[in-house]
PDB file of C-alpha atoms in Angstrom:
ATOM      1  CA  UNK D   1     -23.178  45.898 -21.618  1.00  0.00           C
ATOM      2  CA  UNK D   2     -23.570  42.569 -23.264  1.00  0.00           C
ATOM      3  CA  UNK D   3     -20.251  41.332 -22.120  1.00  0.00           C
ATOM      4  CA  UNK D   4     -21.353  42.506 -18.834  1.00  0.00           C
ATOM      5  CA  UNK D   5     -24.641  40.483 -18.807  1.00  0.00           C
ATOM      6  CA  UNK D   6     -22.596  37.041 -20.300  1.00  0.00           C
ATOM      7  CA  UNK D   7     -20.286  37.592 -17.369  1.00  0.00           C
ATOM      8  CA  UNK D   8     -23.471  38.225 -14.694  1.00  0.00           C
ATOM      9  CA  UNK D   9     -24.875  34.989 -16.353  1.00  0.00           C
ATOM     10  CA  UNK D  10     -21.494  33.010 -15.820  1.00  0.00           C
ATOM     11  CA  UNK D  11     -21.012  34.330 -12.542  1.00  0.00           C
ATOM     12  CA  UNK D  12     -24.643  32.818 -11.208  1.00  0.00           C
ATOM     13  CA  UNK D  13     -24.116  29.969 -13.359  1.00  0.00           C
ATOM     14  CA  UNK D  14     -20.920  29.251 -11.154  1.00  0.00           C
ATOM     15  CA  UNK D  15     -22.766  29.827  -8.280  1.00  0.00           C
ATOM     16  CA  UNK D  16     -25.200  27.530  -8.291  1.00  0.00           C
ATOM     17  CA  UNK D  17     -22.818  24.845  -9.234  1.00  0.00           C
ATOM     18  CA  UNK D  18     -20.812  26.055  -6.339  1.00  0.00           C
ATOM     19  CA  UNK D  19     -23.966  25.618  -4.038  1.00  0.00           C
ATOM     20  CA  UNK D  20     -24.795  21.965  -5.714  1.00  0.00           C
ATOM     21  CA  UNK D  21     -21.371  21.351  -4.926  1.00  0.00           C
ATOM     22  CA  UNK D  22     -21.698  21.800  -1.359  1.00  0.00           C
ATOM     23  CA  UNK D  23     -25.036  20.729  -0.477  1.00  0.00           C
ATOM     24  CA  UNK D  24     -24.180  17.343  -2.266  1.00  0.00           C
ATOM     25  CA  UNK D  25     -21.067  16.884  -0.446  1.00  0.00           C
ATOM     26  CA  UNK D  26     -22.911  17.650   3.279  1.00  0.00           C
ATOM     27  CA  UNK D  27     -25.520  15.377   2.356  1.00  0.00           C
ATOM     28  CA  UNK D  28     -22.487  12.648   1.444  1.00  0.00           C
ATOM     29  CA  UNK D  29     -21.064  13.648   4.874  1.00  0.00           C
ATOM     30  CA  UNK D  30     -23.970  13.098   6.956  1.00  0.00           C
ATOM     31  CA  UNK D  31     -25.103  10.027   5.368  1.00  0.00           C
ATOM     32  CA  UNK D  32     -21.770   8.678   6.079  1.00  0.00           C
ATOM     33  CA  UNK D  33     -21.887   9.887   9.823  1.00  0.00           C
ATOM     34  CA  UNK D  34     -25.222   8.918  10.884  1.00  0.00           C
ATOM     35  CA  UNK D  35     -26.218   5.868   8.736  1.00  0.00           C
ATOM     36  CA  UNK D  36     -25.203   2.989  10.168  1.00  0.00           C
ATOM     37  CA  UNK D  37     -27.780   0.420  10.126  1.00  0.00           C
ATOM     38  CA  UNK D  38     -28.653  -0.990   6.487  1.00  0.00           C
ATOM     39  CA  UNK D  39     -30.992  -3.978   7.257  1.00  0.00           C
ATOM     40  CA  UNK D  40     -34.440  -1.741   6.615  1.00  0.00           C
ATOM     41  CA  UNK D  41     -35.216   0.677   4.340  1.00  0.00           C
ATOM     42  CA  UNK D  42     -35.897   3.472   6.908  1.00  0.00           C
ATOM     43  CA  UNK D  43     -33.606   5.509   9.017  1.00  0.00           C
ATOM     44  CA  UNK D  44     -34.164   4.273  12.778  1.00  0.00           C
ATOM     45  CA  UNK D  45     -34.762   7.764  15.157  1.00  0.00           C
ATOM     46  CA  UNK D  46     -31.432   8.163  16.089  1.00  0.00           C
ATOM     47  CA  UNK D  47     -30.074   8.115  12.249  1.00  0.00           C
ATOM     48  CA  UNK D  48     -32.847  10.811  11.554  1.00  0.00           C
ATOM     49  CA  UNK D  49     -31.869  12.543  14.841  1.00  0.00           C
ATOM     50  CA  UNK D  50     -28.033  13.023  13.680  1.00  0.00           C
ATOM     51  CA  UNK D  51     -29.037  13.678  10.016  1.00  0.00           C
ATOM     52  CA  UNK D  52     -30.904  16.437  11.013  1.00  0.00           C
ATOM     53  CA  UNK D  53     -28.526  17.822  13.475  1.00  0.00           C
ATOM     54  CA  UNK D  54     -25.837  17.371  10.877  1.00  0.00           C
ATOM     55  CA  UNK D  55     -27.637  19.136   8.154  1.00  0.00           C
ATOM     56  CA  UNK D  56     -28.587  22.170  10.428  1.00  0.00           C
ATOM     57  CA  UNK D  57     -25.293  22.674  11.580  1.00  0.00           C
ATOM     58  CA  UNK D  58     -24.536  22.894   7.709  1.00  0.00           C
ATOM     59  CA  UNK D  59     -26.761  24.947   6.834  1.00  0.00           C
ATOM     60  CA  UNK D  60     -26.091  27.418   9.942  1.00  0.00           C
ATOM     61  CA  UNK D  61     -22.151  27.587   8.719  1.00  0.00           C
ATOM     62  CA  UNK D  62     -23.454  27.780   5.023  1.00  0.00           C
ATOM     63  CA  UNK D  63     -25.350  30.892   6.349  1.00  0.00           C
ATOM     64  CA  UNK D  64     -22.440  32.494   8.752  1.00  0.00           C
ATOM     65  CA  UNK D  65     -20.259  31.771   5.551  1.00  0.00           C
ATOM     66  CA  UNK D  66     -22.515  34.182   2.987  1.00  0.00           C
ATOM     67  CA  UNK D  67     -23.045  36.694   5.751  1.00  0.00           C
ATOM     68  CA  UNK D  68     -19.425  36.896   6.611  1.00  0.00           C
ATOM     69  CA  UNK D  69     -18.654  36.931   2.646  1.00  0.00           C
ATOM     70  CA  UNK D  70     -21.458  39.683   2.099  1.00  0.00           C
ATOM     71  CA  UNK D  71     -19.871  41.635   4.612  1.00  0.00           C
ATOM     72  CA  UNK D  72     -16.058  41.611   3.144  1.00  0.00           C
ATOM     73  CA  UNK D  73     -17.671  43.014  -0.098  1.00  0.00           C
ATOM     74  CA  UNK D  74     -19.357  45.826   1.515  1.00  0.00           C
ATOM     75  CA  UNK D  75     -16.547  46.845   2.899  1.00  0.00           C
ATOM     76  CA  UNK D  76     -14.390  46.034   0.063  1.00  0.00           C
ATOM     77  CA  UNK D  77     -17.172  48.636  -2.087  1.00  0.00           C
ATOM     78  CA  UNK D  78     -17.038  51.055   0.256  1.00  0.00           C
ATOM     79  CA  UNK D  79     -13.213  51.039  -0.067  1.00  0.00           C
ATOM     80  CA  UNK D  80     -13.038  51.428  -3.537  1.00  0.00           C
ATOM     81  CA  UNK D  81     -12.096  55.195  -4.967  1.00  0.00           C
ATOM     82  CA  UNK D  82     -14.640  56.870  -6.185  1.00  0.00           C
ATOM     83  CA  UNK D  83     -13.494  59.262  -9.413  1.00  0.00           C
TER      84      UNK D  83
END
């Protein structure tokens, strides 16, 4: 049980680097896309426009991805044997 519970602790541990990860690297990517114009300190409409396009589309496929993986392991539990 305690190995069980140091391996559960990894596990989200990993995870939420995983998600960290990710979110930092969409927020490099849209920056990159959709800033263009560095003279003022604020993001003109159409930056903000494609930023938050960008960042919903992310989040959308972020979504479809855990619903998709949630799925596999259902099925992948409900194919195990059962003694």
């Amino acid at each position: 049980p305690a190995e069980s519970a140091v391996f559960e602790n990894r596990m989200k541990m990993l995870e939420v680097e995983q998600a960290t990860m990710s979110s930092n690297q969409a927020v490099q990517q849209c920056f990159t896309s959709c800033a263009r114009n560095f003279r003022t300190k604020k993001l003109d409409s159409s930056e903000e426009d494609c930023i938050r396009r960008c960042t919903e589309r992310f989040v959308e496929a972020t979504n479809r991805i855990a619903a998709r993986f949630q799925e596999i392991q259902s099925l992948a539990e409900q194919q195990k044997p059962t003694n």
